[in-house]
Structures are given as structure tokens and as C-alpha cells.
PDB file of C-alpha atoms in Angstrom:
ATOM      1  CA  HIS A   1       0.000   0.000   0.000  1.00  0.00           C
ATOM      2  CA  VAL A   2       1.195   3.528  -0.851  1.00  0.00           C
ATOM      3  CA  GLN A   3       0.229   6.625   1.107  1.00  0.00           C
ATOM      4  CA  LEU A   4       0.144   9.919  -0.764  1.00  0.00           C
ATOM      5  CA  VAL A   5      -0.235  13.399   0.694  1.00  0.00           C
ATOM      6  CA  GLU A   6      -0.667  16.413  -1.584  1.00  0.00           C
ATOM      7  CA  SER A   7      -0.030  20.024  -0.666  1.00  0.00           C
ATOM      8  CA  GLY A   8       0.493  23.357  -2.350  1.00  0.00           C
ATOM      9  CA  GLY A   9      -2.915  24.136  -3.787  1.00  0.00           C
ATOM     10  CA  GLY A  10      -4.549  27.514  -3.468  1.00  0.00           C
ATOM     11  CA  SER A  11      -5.980  30.454  -5.334  1.00  0.00           C
ATOM     12  CA  VAL A  12      -4.029  32.397  -7.927  1.00  0.00           C
ATOM     13  CA  GLN A  13      -4.707  34.926 -10.636  1.00  0.00           C
ATOM     14  CA  THR A  14      -4.562  34.108 -14.321  1.00  0.00           C
ATOM     15  CA  GLY A  15      -0.964  33.880 -15.448  1.00  0.00           C
ATOM     16  CA  GLY A  16       0.279  33.003 -11.990  1.00  0.00           C
ATOM     17  CA  SER A  17       2.120  29.938 -10.731  1.00  0.00           C
ATOM     18  CA  LEU A  18       1.691  27.256  -8.115  1.00  0.00           C
ATOM     19  CA  ARG A  19       3.752  24.246  -7.125  1.00  0.00           C
ATOM     20  CA  LEU A  20       2.011  21.126  -5.905  1.00  0.00           C
ATOM     21  CA  SER A  21       3.821  18.538  -3.816  1.00  0.00           C
ATOM     22  CA  CYS A  22       3.088  14.847  -3.389  1.00  0.00           C
ATOM     23  CA  ALA A  23       4.818  13.039  -0.541  1.00  0.00           C
ATOM     24  CA  ALA A  24       4.744   9.278  -0.938  1.00  0.00           C
ATOM     25  CA  SER A  25       5.407   6.489   1.521  1.00  0.00           C
ATOM     26  CA  GLY A  26       4.755   2.800   1.765  1.00  0.00           C
ATOM     27  CA  SER A  27       5.077   0.062  -0.810  1.00  0.00           C
ATOM     28  CA  THR A  28       7.125   0.122  -3.969  1.00  0.00           C
ATOM     29  CA  TYR A  29       5.891   2.178  -6.889  1.00  0.00           C
ATOM     30  CA  ASN A  30       7.464   3.320 -10.141  1.00  0.00           C
ATOM     31  CA  CYS A  31       4.819   5.623 -11.587  1.00  0.00           C
ATOM     32  CA  VAL A  32       3.531   8.837 -10.062  1.00  0.00           C
ATOM     33  CA  ALA A  33       0.948  11.000 -11.777  1.00  0.00           C
ATOM     34  CA  TRP A  34      -1.139  14.082 -11.300  1.00  0.00           C
ATOM     35  CA  PHE A  35      -4.800  14.030 -12.228  1.00  0.00           C
ATOM     36  CA  ARG A  36      -7.366  16.785 -11.980  1.00  0.00           C
ATOM     37  CA  GLN A  37     -11.123  16.966 -11.902  1.00  0.00           C
ATOM     38  CA  ALA A  38     -13.288  20.029 -12.217  1.00  0.00           C
ATOM     39  CA  PRO A  39     -16.953  20.036 -11.180  1.00  0.00           C
ATOM     40  CA  GLY A  40     -19.090  18.402 -13.841  1.00  0.00           C
ATOM     41  CA  LYS A  41     -16.105  17.251 -15.869  1.00  0.00           C
ATOM     42  CA  GLU A  42     -14.325  13.949 -16.286  1.00  0.00           C
ATOM     43  CA  ARG A  43     -11.071  13.331 -14.492  1.00  0.00           C
ATOM     44  CA  GLU A  44      -8.041  14.230 -16.605  1.00  0.00           C
ATOM     45  CA  GLY A  45      -4.531  12.871 -16.285  1.00  0.00           C
ATOM     46  CA  VAL A  46      -2.264  15.892 -16.681  1.00  0.00           C
ATOM     47  CA  ALA A  47       1.266  14.642 -15.991  1.00  0.00           C
ATOM     48  CA  ALA A  48       3.192  11.556 -14.969  1.00  0.00           C
ATOM     49  CA  ILE A  49       6.727  10.535 -14.204  1.00  0.00           C
ATOM     50  CA  HIS A  50       8.540   7.223 -14.215  1.00  0.00           C
ATOM     51  CA  THR A  51      10.446   7.377 -10.964  1.00  0.00           C
ATOM     52  CA  GLY A  52      13.195   5.046 -12.142  1.00  0.00           C
ATOM     53  CA  GLY A  53      14.138   6.774 -15.371  1.00  0.00           C
ATOM     54  CA  ALA A  54      12.494  10.159 -14.839  1.00  0.00           C
ATOM     55  CA  ASN A  55      10.743  10.018 -18.202  1.00  0.00           C
ATOM     56  CA  THR A  56       7.670  12.217 -18.214  1.00  0.00           C
ATOM     57  CA  TYR A  57       4.252  12.528 -19.817  1.00  0.00           C
ATOM     58  CA  TYR A  58       2.096  15.626 -20.228  1.00  0.00           C
ATOM     59  CA  ALA A  59      -1.415  16.094 -21.478  1.00  0.00           C
ATOM     60  CA  ASP A  60      -1.666  18.453 -24.430  1.00  0.00           C
ATOM     61  CA  SER A  61      -3.641  20.886 -22.305  1.00  0.00           C
ATOM     62  CA  VAL A  62      -0.674  21.552 -20.016  1.00  0.00           C
ATOM     63  CA  LYS A  63       2.382  21.002 -22.227  1.00  0.00           C
ATOM     64  CA  GLY A  64       4.816  23.865 -21.985  1.00  0.00           C
ATOM     65  CA  ARG A  65       3.192  25.194 -18.818  1.00  0.00           C
ATOM     66  CA  PHE A  66       3.402  22.372 -16.265  1.00  0.00           C
ATOM     67  CA  THR A  67       6.510  20.475 -15.183  1.00  0.00           C
ATOM     68  CA  ILE A  68       6.554  17.275 -13.172  1.00  0.00           C
ATOM     69  CA  SER A  69       9.699  16.431 -11.243  1.00  0.00           C
ATOM     70  CA  GLN A  70      10.877  14.299  -8.374  1.00  0.00           C
ATOM     71  CA  VAL A  71      13.270  14.304  -5.464  1.00  0.00           C
ATOM     72  CA  ASN A  72      13.900  10.648  -4.805  1.00  0.00           C
ATOM     73  CA  ALA A  73      15.620  11.233  -1.492  1.00  0.00           C
ATOM     74  CA  LYS A  74      12.436  12.849  -0.236  1.00  0.00           C
ATOM     75  CA  ASN A  75      10.040  10.464  -2.003  1.00  0.00           C
ATOM     76  CA  THR A  76       8.355  13.588  -3.277  1.00  0.00           C
ATOM     77  CA  VAL A  77       6.985  14.478  -6.680  1.00  0.00           C
ATOM     78  CA  TYR A  78       6.254  18.052  -7.651  1.00  0.00           C
ATOM     79  CA  LEU A  79       3.998  19.642 -10.228  1.00  0.00           C
ATOM     80  CA  GLN A  80       5.145  23.134 -11.134  1.00  0.00           C
ATOM     81  CA  MET A  81       2.282  24.964 -12.792  1.00  0.00           C
ATOM     82  CA  ASN A  82       3.029  28.180 -14.665  1.00  0.00           C
ATOM     83  CA  SER A  83       0.924  30.471 -16.832  1.00  0.00           C
ATOM     84  CA  LEU A  84      -2.188  29.229 -15.103  1.00  0.00           C
ATOM     85  CA  LYS A  85      -5.548  29.693 -16.779  1.00  0.00           C
ATOM     86  CA  PRO A  86      -9.084  29.664 -15.352  1.00  0.00           C
ATOM     87  CA  GLU A  87      -9.638  26.321 -17.079  1.00  0.00           C
ATOM     88  CA  ASP A  88      -6.910  24.843 -14.865  1.00  0.00           C
ATOM     89  CA  THR A  89      -9.236  25.263 -11.892  1.00  0.00           C
ATOM     90  CA  ALA A  90      -9.867  21.805 -10.429  1.00  0.00           C
ATOM     91  CA  MET A  91      -9.144  19.435  -7.605  1.00  0.00           C
ATOM     92  CA  TYR A  92      -5.708  17.989  -8.234  1.00  0.00           C
ATOM     93  CA  TYR A  93      -4.893  14.467  -7.146  1.00  0.00           C
ATOM     94  CA  CYS A  94      -1.585  12.667  -6.867  1.00  0.00           C
ATOM     95  CA  ALA A  95      -1.646   8.991  -7.770  1.00  0.00           C
ATOM     96  CA  ALA A  96       0.907   6.183  -7.751  1.00  0.00           C
ATOM     97  CA  ASP A  97       1.223   2.697  -9.092  1.00  0.00           C
ATOM     98  CA  ARG A  98       3.675   0.005  -9.976  1.00  0.00           C
ATOM     99  CA  ARG A  99       3.179  -0.885 -13.622  1.00  0.00           C
ATOM    100  CA  PHE A 100       5.066  -1.615 -16.821  1.00  0.00           C
ATOM    101  CA  LEU A 101       3.767   1.468 -18.643  1.00  0.00           C
ATOM    102  CA  CYS A 102       3.082   4.623 -16.678  1.00  0.00           C
ATOM    103  CA  TRP A 103       1.108   6.194 -19.531  1.00  0.00           C
ATOM    104  CA  GLY A 104      -0.508   5.401 -22.816  1.00  0.00           C
ATOM    105  CA  ARG A 105      -0.223   7.205 -26.128  1.00  0.00           C
ATOM    106  CA  ASN A 106      -2.484  10.095 -25.157  1.00  0.00           C
ATOM    107  CA  SER A 107      -3.771   9.366 -21.697  1.00  0.00           C
ATOM    108  CA  LEU A 108      -3.020   7.918 -18.304  1.00  0.00           C
ATOM    109  CA  PRO A 109      -4.306   4.531 -17.194  1.00  0.00           C
ATOM    110  CA  GLU A 110      -6.168   3.994 -13.974  1.00  0.00           C
ATOM    111  CA  TYR A 111      -3.799   4.235 -11.012  1.00  0.00           C
ATOM    112  CA  THR A 112      -4.122   2.221  -7.819  1.00  0.00           C
ATOM    113  CA  TYR A 113      -3.162   4.600  -5.028  1.00  0.00           C
ATOM    114  CA  TRP A 114      -4.565   8.090  -4.577  1.00  0.00           C
ATOM    115  CA  GLY A 115      -4.085  11.094  -2.363  1.00  0.00           C
ATOM    116  CA  GLN A 116      -6.869  13.166  -0.885  1.00  0.00           C
ATOM    117  CA  GLY A 117      -6.530  15.993  -3.391  1.00  0.00           C
ATOM    118  CA  THR A 118      -5.689  19.673  -3.242  1.00  0.00           C
ATOM    119  CA  GLN A 119      -7.785  22.467  -4.729  1.00  0.00           C
ATOM    120  CA  VAL A 120      -6.391  24.829  -7.350  1.00  0.00           C
ATOM    121  CA  THR A 121      -8.463  27.882  -8.250  1.00  0.00           C
ATOM    122  CA  VAL A 122      -7.437  30.298 -11.006  1.00  0.00           C
ATOM    123  CA  SER A 123      -9.415  33.502 -11.455  1.00  0.00           C
TER     124      SER A 123
END
């Protein structure tokens, strides 16, 4: 079992930046991802990282604006979000899994372990 704790959400104006953190503990995992869900919308996988090789995935909607990174010594994954837009407003969730492929061609698969979420509001 993997425990995940997100932090760093908040309210920001359009064009601003936020950095989300995901602290992980527990069982072995090799994939960590960030998902988001806005009210009335489907959950979207926005970024993922393979913790062994540090390869990354980004959804088209955030490419060039968001950066996922990790600090292995701290078992922490970050999501740096720049040039934020109102459409980025959502609850953001950190997720982890141990799997052969951390992402598909254009989307993220269902992950096993989830954090409680942190709210990001852009106005």
C-alpha cells in the first residue's frame, strides 16, 4: 500500500504559478501522476513521471506550462504549474502505481493509489 499526501494548492490569478507537492510512503511504486477533476467534468490525467528513469508525460492541455519532477531522497513528486488559466481550476490528485507502462499514447491509465486531493483555483 502507498500513502500519498498532496499540498500546495490555493488560489491564484490568471498567469500566476503554483507548485504542488506529493509526498509518498509505503510500498514500492514506479509511476507517479497528477490528475485533476473540475466540477461536472471527467477526471483528466495531466502529468506523470517514471520514478526510475524520470521520463515524463504531459497532457496536451498543459504542455509547456506544467513540469513534473521528483526528489527521490524525499520520495516527493512536484507539479510546477506556470501560466495558469481559469480552465486549470480543479481538484488535483496525486496517484501512484507500480506498472510496466506509466502512460498510454495520449492518456493515463487507472492508477491504484490516490491522495486526498488539493484544490487549485485560477481567477
